[in-house]
Tab-separated table of N, CA and C in Angstrom:
chain	number	residue	atom	x	y	z
G	10	MET	N	-17.293	42.434	-65.921
G	10	MET	CA	-16.412	42.296	-64.784
G	10	MET	C	-17.241	41.945	-63.547
G	11	GLU	N	-16.741	40.963	-62.784
G	11	GLU	CA	-17.465	40.531	-61.594
G	11	GLU	C	-17.309	41.548	-60.472
G	12	GLU	N	-18.379	41.686	-59.727
G	12	GLU	CA	-18.357	42.601	-58.592
G	12	GLU	C	-17.760	41.877	-57.381
G	13	LEU	N	-16.833	42.509	-56.715
G	13	LEU	CA	-16.226	41.917	-55.527
G	13	LEU	C	-17.201	41.981	-54.364
G	14	GLN	N	-17.285	40.888	-53.651
G	14	GLN	CA	-18.151	40.845	-52.480
G	14	GLN	C	-17.394	41.398	-51.281
G	15	ARG	N	-18.016	42.291	-50.577
G	15	ARG	CA	-17.385	42.907	-49.411
G	15	ARG	C	-17.648	42.069	-48.164
G	16	LEU	N	-16.599	41.740	-47.455
G	16	LEU	CA	-16.729	40.971	-46.225
G	16	LEU	C	-16.598	41.889	-45.027
G	17	GLU	N	-17.464	41.680	-44.074
G	17	GLU	CA	-17.358	42.426	-42.830
G	17	GLU	C	-16.746	41.505	-41.792
G	18	VAL	N	-15.711	41.988	-41.164
G	18	VAL	CA	-15.027	41.190	-40.161
G	18	VAL	C	-15.454	41.671	-38.780
G	19	THR	N	-15.938	40.731	-37.996
G	19	THR	CA	-16.326	41.043	-36.634
G	19	THR	C	-15.264	40.481	-35.709
G	20	PRO	N	-14.622	41.334	-34.916
G	20	PRO	CA	-13.585	40.820	-34.019
G	20	PRO	C	-14.168	39.859	-32.987
G	21	ILE	N	-13.437	38.802	-32.728
G	21	ILE	CA	-13.854	37.817	-31.741
G	21	ILE	C	-12.941	37.933	-30.543
G	22	GLN	N	-13.535	38.078	-29.401
G	22	GLN	CA	-12.772	38.155	-28.168
G	22	GLN	C	-12.335	36.746	-27.774
G	23	PRO	N	-11.134	36.594	-27.192
G	23	PRO	CA	-10.659	35.259	-26.811
G	23	PRO	C	-11.633	34.492	-25.928
G	24	THR	N	-12.327	35.185	-25.043
G	24	THR	CA	-13.245	34.485	-24.149
G	24	THR	C	-14.455	33.941	-24.894
G	25	GLU	N	-14.727	34.446	-26.107
G	25	GLU	CA	-15.837	33.922	-26.897
G	25	GLU	C	-15.474	32.574	-27.505
G	26	ARG	N	-14.208	32.276	-27.635
G	26	ARG	CA	-13.752	31.021	-28.220
G	26	ARG	C	-13.310	30.031	-27.153
G	27	TYR	N	-13.010	30.509	-25.973
G	27	TYR	CA	-12.512	29.645	-24.919
G	27	TYR	C	-13.633	29.303	-23.960
G	28	SER	N	-13.722	28.056	-23.633
G	28	SER	CA	-14.608	27.642	-22.550
G	28	SER	C	-13.960	26.439	-21.883
G	29	GLU	N	-14.229	26.269	-20.620
G	29	GLU	CA	-13.659	25.127	-19.909
G	29	GLU	C	-14.117	23.825	-20.539
G	30	ALA	N	-15.384	23.762	-20.918
G	30	ALA	CA	-15.912	22.535	-21.521
G	30	ALA	C	-15.178	22.205	-22.822
G	31	ALA	N	-14.949	23.217	-23.670
G	31	ALA	CA	-14.244	22.990	-24.939
G	31	ALA	C	-12.804	22.562	-24.686
G	32	PHE	N	-12.169	23.157	-23.688
G	32	PHE	CA	-10.795	22.797	-23.335
G	32	PHE	C	-10.717	21.325	-22.950
G	33	TRP	N	-11.553	20.901	-22.000
G	33	TRP	CA	-11.510	19.522	-21.527
G	33	TRP	C	-11.890	18.544	-22.634
G	34	GLN	N	-12.853	18.921	-23.448
G	34	GLN	CA	-13.284	18.044	-24.535
G	34	GLN	C	-12.141	17.800	-25.531
G	35	LYS	N	-11.477	18.867	-25.960
G	35	LYS	CA	-10.387	18.696	-26.921
G	35	LYS	C	-9.222	17.952	-26.291
G	36	LEU	N	-8.886	18.297	-25.073
G	36	LEU	CA	-7.740	17.659	-24.428
G	36	LEU	C	-7.973	16.161	-24.258
G	37	GLN	N	-9.158	15.790	-23.818
G	37	GLN	CA	-9.448	14.372	-23.636
G	37	GLN	C	-9.539	13.642	-24.974
G	38	ARG	N	-10.099	14.302	-25.961
G	38	ARG	CA	-10.279	13.676	-27.272
G	38	ARG	C	-8.943	13.437	-27.980
G	39	PHE	N	-8.031	14.396	-27.855
G	39	PHE	CA	-6.778	14.324	-28.595
G	39	PHE	C	-5.559	14.032	-27.731
G	40	ALA	N	-5.757	13.702	-26.476
G	40	ALA	CA	-4.622	13.531	-25.559
G	40	ALA	C	-3.578	12.566	-26.097
G	41	ARG	N	-3.985	11.390	-26.481
G	41	ARG	CA	-3.009	10.394	-26.951
G	41	ARG	C	-2.346	10.828	-28.248
G	42	ARG	N	-3.115	11.400	-29.150
G	42	ARG	CA	-2.559	11.827	-30.432
G	42	ARG	C	-1.627	13.025	-30.242
G	43	ALA	N	-2.003	13.946	-29.359
G	43	ALA	CA	-1.191	15.147	-29.127
G	43	ALA	C	0.102	14.813	-28.397
G	44	GLY	N	0.025	13.859	-27.497
G	44	GLY	CA	1.204	13.469	-26.730
G	44	GLY	C	1.236	14.114	-25.362
G	45	ARG	N	1.975	13.488	-24.505
G	45	ARG	CA	2.036	13.920	-23.110
G	45	ARG	C	2.567	15.345	-22.951
G	46	GLU	N	3.547	15.712	-23.761
G	46	GLU	CA	4.138	17.056	-23.657
G	46	GLU	C	3.075	18.143	-23.878
G	47	VAL	N	2.289	18.000	-24.923
G	47	VAL	CA	1.231	18.978	-25.217
G	47	VAL	C	0.204	18.980	-24.096
G	48	VAL	N	-0.193	17.798	-23.663
G	48	VAL	CA	-1.206	17.688	-22.611
G	48	VAL	C	-0.732	18.362	-21.322
G	49	GLU	N	0.477	18.063	-20.888
G	49	GLU	CA	0.962	18.657	-19.640
G	49	GLU	C	1.086	20.170	-19.736
G	50	LYS	N	1.588	20.670	-20.857
G	50	LYS	CA	1.735	22.126	-20.986
G	50	LYS	C	0.365	22.805	-21.008
G	51	ALA	N	-0.589	22.199	-21.687
G	51	ALA	CA	-1.944	22.762	-21.704
G	51	ALA	C	-2.529	22.768	-20.297
G	52	LEU	N	-2.287	21.709	-19.543
G	52	LEU	CA	-2.773	21.652	-18.164
G	52	LEU	C	-2.064	22.654	-17.265
G	53	TRP	N	-0.763	22.836	-17.464
G	53	TRP	CA	-0.045	23.868	-16.696
G	53	TRP	C	-0.758	25.199	-16.855
G	54	LEU	N	-1.030	25.542	-18.105
G	54	LEU	CA	-1.650	26.840	-18.381
G	54	LEU	C	-3.068	26.897	-17.833
G	55	TYR	N	-3.818	25.834	-18.025
G	55	TYR	CA	-5.197	25.804	-17.532
G	55	TYR	C	-5.243	25.997	-16.019
G	56	TYR	N	-4.430	25.234	-15.297
G	56	TYR	CA	-4.436	25.344	-13.836
G	56	TYR	C	-3.908	26.701	-13.367
G	57	THR	N	-2.949	27.266	-14.068
G	57	THR	CA	-2.445	28.599	-13.723
G	57	THR	C	-3.523	29.647	-13.950
G	58	LEU	N	-4.292	29.483	-15.012
G	58	LEU	CA	-5.410	30.392	-15.304
G	58	LEU	C	-6.433	30.386	-14.167
G	59	GLN	N	-6.622	29.234	-13.535
G	59	GLN	CA	-7.612	29.091	-12.463
G	59	GLN	C	-7.179	29.726	-11.142
G	60	GLU	N	-5.886	29.993	-10.998
G	60	GLU	CA	-5.363	30.545	-9.742
G	60	GLU	C	-5.752	32.015	-9.583
G	61	PRO	N	-6.384	32.362	-8.475
G	61	PRO	CA	-6.751	33.765	-8.244
G	61	PRO	C	-5.537	34.702	-8.192
G	62	SER	N	-4.382	34.181	-7.809
G	62	SER	CA	-3.193	35.033	-7.679
G	62	SER	C	-2.511	35.315	-9.021
G	63	THR	N	-2.928	34.647	-10.078
G	63	THR	CA	-2.326	34.889	-11.389
G	63	THR	C	-2.767	36.258	-11.889
G	64	PRO	N	-1.813	37.134	-12.247
G	64	PRO	CA	-2.181	38.489	-12.685
G	64	PRO	C	-2.947	38.477	-14.020
G	65	THR	N	-3.674	39.547	-14.242
G	65	THR	CA	-4.518	39.664	-15.434
G	65	THR	C	-3.710	39.533	-16.718
G	66	TRP	N	-2.530	40.151	-16.783
G	66	TRP	CA	-1.742	40.070	-18.015
G	66	TRP	C	-1.363	38.625	-18.319
G	67	ALA	N	-1.064	37.835	-17.273
G	67	ALA	CA	-0.699	36.434	-17.460
G	67	ALA	C	-1.917	35.621	-17.892
G	68	LYS	N	-3.068	35.936	-17.313
G	68	LYS	CA	-4.299	35.238	-17.705
G	68	LYS	C	-4.637	35.514	-19.168
G	69	ARG	N	-4.396	36.728	-19.621
G	69	ARG	CA	-4.641	37.050	-21.039
G	69	ARG	C	-3.696	36.261	-21.945
G	70	THR	N	-2.450	36.156	-21.546
G	70	THR	CA	-1.473	35.373	-22.315
G	70	THR	C	-1.912	33.907	-22.381
G	71	ILE	N	-2.312	33.377	-21.249
G	71	ILE	CA	-2.759	31.986	-21.181
G	71	ILE	C	-3.998	31.783	-22.041
G	72	LEU	N	-4.954	32.686	-21.920
G	72	LEU	CA	-6.180	32.571	-22.728
G	72	LEU	C	-5.863	32.567	-24.217
G	73	GLY	N	-4.950	33.424	-24.630
G	73	GLY	CA	-4.565	33.461	-26.041
G	73	GLY	C	-4.028	32.120	-26.507
G	74	ALA	N	-3.171	31.513	-25.697
G	74	ALA	CA	-2.592	30.208	-26.054
G	74	ALA	C	-3.655	29.115	-26.054
G	75	LEU	N	-4.544	29.136	-25.061
G	75	LEU	CA	-5.580	28.109	-24.996
G	75	LEU	C	-6.604	28.263	-26.114
G	76	VAL	N	-6.894	29.500	-26.499
G	76	VAL	CA	-7.788	29.722	-27.640
G	76	VAL	C	-7.148	29.148	-28.899
G	77	TYR	N	-5.865	29.402	-29.085
G	77	TYR	CA	-5.169	28.843	-30.252
G	77	TYR	C	-5.240	27.317	-30.230
G	78	PHE	N	-5.057	26.739	-29.065
G	78	PHE	CA	-5.113	25.291	-28.907
G	78	PHE	C	-6.497	24.751	-29.285
G	79	LEU	N	-7.536	25.497	-28.950
G	79	LEU	CA	-8.905	25.029	-29.188
G	79	LEU	C	-9.409	25.274	-30.607
G	80	VAL	N	-8.915	26.311	-31.257
G	80	VAL	CA	-9.419	26.669	-32.582
G	80	VAL	C	-9.033	25.581	-33.580
G	81	PRO	N	-10.013	25.100	-34.340
G	81	PRO	CA	-9.725	24.009	-35.277
G	81	PRO	C	-8.893	24.424	-36.488
G	82	LEU	N	-8.753	25.706	-36.757
G	82	LEU	CA	-7.992	26.163	-37.919
G	82	LEU	C	-6.563	26.499	-37.533
G	83	ASP	N	-5.790	25.476	-37.194
G	83	ASP	CA	-4.394	25.663	-36.815
G	83	ASP	C	-3.532	25.894	-38.048
G	84	ALA	N	-2.327	26.370	-37.811
G	84	ALA	CA	-1.354	26.503	-38.895
G	84	ALA	C	-0.990	25.127	-39.439
G	85	VAL	N	-0.945	24.148	-38.575
G	85	VAL	CA	-0.694	22.767	-38.968
G	85	VAL	C	-1.884	21.953	-38.465
G	86	ALA	N	-2.542	21.247	-39.347
G	86	ALA	CA	-3.742	20.496	-38.965
G	86	ALA	C	-3.429	19.489	-37.864
G	87	ASP	N	-4.289	19.463	-36.826
G	87	ASP	CA	-4.080	18.562	-35.696
G	87	ASP	C	-4.161	17.095	-36.098
G	88	LEU	N	-4.779	16.803	-37.203
G	88	LEU	CA	-4.935	15.418	-37.618
G	88	LEU	C	-3.749	14.900	-38.423
G	89	ALA	N	-2.811	15.780	-38.766
G	89	ALA	CA	-1.631	15.366	-39.529
G	89	ALA	C	-0.740	14.493	-38.647
G	90	PRO	N	-0.367	13.315	-39.137
G	90	PRO	CA	0.476	12.438	-38.329
G	90	PRO	C	1.822	13.085	-37.982
G	91	LEU	N	2.268	12.877	-36.778
G	91	LEU	CA	3.559	13.308	-36.244
G	91	LEU	C	3.730	14.808	-36.058
G	92	ILE	N	3.239	15.630	-36.961
G	92	ILE	CA	3.488	17.071	-36.855
G	92	ILE	C	2.250	17.880	-36.512
G	93	GLY	N	1.112	17.239	-36.389
G	93	GLY	CA	-0.159	17.939	-36.214
G	93	GLY	C	-0.262	18.850	-35.012
G	94	PHE	N	0.447	18.548	-33.953
G	94	PHE	CA	0.340	19.359	-32.740
G	94	PHE	C	1.601	20.161	-32.460
G	95	THR	N	2.532	20.215	-33.407
G	95	THR	CA	3.774	20.956	-33.163
G	95	THR	C	3.524	22.441	-32.995
G	96	ASP	N	2.596	22.993	-33.772
G	96	ASP	CA	2.298	24.416	-33.622
G	96	ASP	C	1.606	24.681	-32.296
G	97	ASP	N	0.720	23.771	-31.886
G	97	ASP	CA	0.053	23.928	-30.587
G	97	ASP	C	1.091	23.901	-29.463
G	98	LEU	N	2.003	22.933	-29.537
G	98	LEU	CA	3.034	22.835	-28.508
G	98	LEU	C	3.897	24.094	-28.480
G	99	SER	N	4.234	24.615	-29.637
G	99	SER	CA	5.052	25.832	-29.699
G	99	SER	C	4.352	27.002	-29.016
G	100	VAL	N	3.075	27.165	-29.294
G	100	VAL	CA	2.307	28.260	-28.682
G	100	VAL	C	2.184	28.039	-27.181
G	101	LEU	N	1.906	26.806	-26.768
G	101	LEU	CA	1.788	26.509	-25.335
G	101	LEU	C	3.108	26.748	-24.610
G	102	LEU	N	4.229	26.346	-25.231
G	102	LEU	CA	5.546	26.560	-24.615
G	102	LEU	C	5.891	28.045	-24.521
G	103	LEU	N	5.559	28.794	-25.547
G	103	LEU	CA	5.820	30.233	-25.525
G	103	LEU	C	5.026	30.894	-24.398
G	104	ALA	N	3.759	30.531	-24.287
G	104	ALA	CA	2.934	31.094	-23.214
G	104	ALA	C	3.457	30.653	-21.846
G	105	ALA	N	3.811	29.377	-21.719
G	105	ALA	CA	4.324	28.873	-20.437
G	105	ALA	C	5.613	29.590	-20.056
G	106	GLY	N	6.460	29.846	-21.034
G	106	GLY	CA	7.693	30.587	-20.753
G	106	GLY	C	7.419	32.014	-20.313
G	107	THR	N	6.399	32.608	-20.899
G	107	THR	CA	6.048	33.987	-20.568
G	107	THR	C	5.494	34.109	-19.152
G	108	VAL	N	4.727	33.120	-18.720
G	108	VAL	CA	4.083	33.189	-17.396
G	108	VAL	C	4.728	32.221	-16.399
G	109	ALA	N	5.941	31.770	-16.699
G	109	ALA	CA	6.618	30.738	-15.902
G	109	ALA	C	6.663	31.042	-14.406
G	110	ALA	N	6.798	32.283	-14.053
G	110	ALA	CA	6.885	32.646	-12.632
G	110	ALA	C	5.597	32.320	-11.872
G	111	HIS	N	4.510	32.111	-12.608
G	111	HIS	CA	3.215	31.837	-11.975
G	111	HIS	C	2.819	30.364	-12.054
G	112	ILE	N	3.648	29.559	-12.708
G	112	ILE	CA	3.394	28.120	-12.788
G	112	ILE	C	4.164	27.473	-11.641
G	113	THR	N	3.449	27.162	-10.592
G	113	THR	CA	4.076	26.658	-9.370
G	113	THR	C	4.384	25.159	-9.473
G	114	PRO	N	5.261	24.666	-8.611
G	114	PRO	CA	5.501	23.220	-8.565
G	114	PRO	C	4.209	22.423	-8.311
G	115	ALA	N	3.318	22.970	-7.508
G	115	ALA	CA	2.044	22.283	-7.235
G	115	ALA	C	1.204	22.163	-8.511
G	116	ILE	N	1.216	23.189	-9.341
G	116	ILE	CA	0.489	23.152	-10.613
G	116	ILE	C	1.112	22.116	-11.535
G	117	LYS	N	2.428	22.091	-11.605
G	117	LYS	CA	3.115	21.105	-12.448
G	117	LYS	C	2.805	19.681	-11.995
G	118	GLU	N	2.779	19.468	-10.690
G	118	GLU	CA	2.477	18.143	-10.151
G	118	GLU	C	1.032	17.747	-10.446
G	119	ARG	N	0.130	18.669	-10.302
G	119	ARG	CA	-1.284	18.403	-10.609
G	119	ARG	C	-1.447	18.024	-12.085
G	120	ALA	N	-0.772	18.751	-12.966
G	120	ALA	CA	-0.819	18.460	-14.399
G	120	ALA	C	-0.199	17.099	-14.693
G	121	ARG	N	0.918	16.804	-14.038
G	121	ARG	CA	1.575	15.511	-14.237
G	121	ARG	C	0.666	14.358	-13.837
G	122	ARG	N	-0.009	14.517	-12.704
G	122	ARG	CA	-0.923	13.472	-12.219
G	122	ARG	C	-2.102	13.277	-13.183
G	123	GLN	N	-2.681	14.367	-13.654
G	123	GLN	CA	-3.809	14.259	-14.577
G	123	GLN	C	-3.372	13.605	-15.885
G	124	ALA	N	-2.228	13.990	-16.398
G	124	ALA	CA	-1.708	13.384	-17.627
G	124	ALA	C	-1.446	11.892	-17.413
G	125	SER	N	-0.930	11.521	-16.252
G	125	SER	CA	-0.676	10.110	-15.954
G	125	SER	C	-1.968	9.301	-15.977
G	126	VAL	N	-3.032	9.875	-15.462
G	126	VAL	CA	-4.336	9.202	-15.491
G	126	VAL	C	-4.763	8.980	-16.941
G	127	TRP	N	-4.680	10.009	-17.752
G	127	TRP	CA	-5.108	9.902	-19.149
G	127	TRP	C	-4.239	8.965	-19.970
G	128	PHE	N	-2.971	8.888	-19.637
G	128	PHE	CA	-2.056	8.035	-20.398
G	128	PHE	C	-1.915	6.642	-19.772
G	129	GLY	N	-2.730	6.365	-18.746
G	129	GLY	CA	-2.755	5.043	-18.153
G	129	GLY	C	-1.483	4.658	-17.427
G	130	GLU	N	-0.834	5.642	-16.828
G	130	GLU	CA	0.404	5.397	-16.108
G	130	GLU	C	0.145	5.429	-14.609
G	131	ALA	N	1.013	4.817	-13.867
G	131	ALA	CA	0.885	4.829	-12.410
G	131	ALA	C	1.091	6.257	-11.900
G	132	VAL	N	0.246	6.661	-11.000
G	132	VAL	CA	0.337	8.006	-10.427
G	132	VAL	C	1.206	7.971	-9.276
């Protein structure tokens, strides 16, 4: 009988997986494939995270969603045509809904402008 190998699981804190550089790299790399909706929602959350007035509980919610967005082991592979980013969008929308009171019109406009630049649209 084969001996089972014991695995030790080390918990990973969200901040260990999230970095601004990784966020921008993935967003720029996959922007067109992910679509404008995913890009804008990710930017809403990113810019809200940067606001000093955003409460800690909201920042934790945002970090959780952004970590999910960055982790390559999604429930649905990001490279799958048409459906690859649906799980990412769902998580981003859930987080955005949870922290909606902290996503200001100015943040939405900033995200819209950045997405327009990436998608080659007039600002």
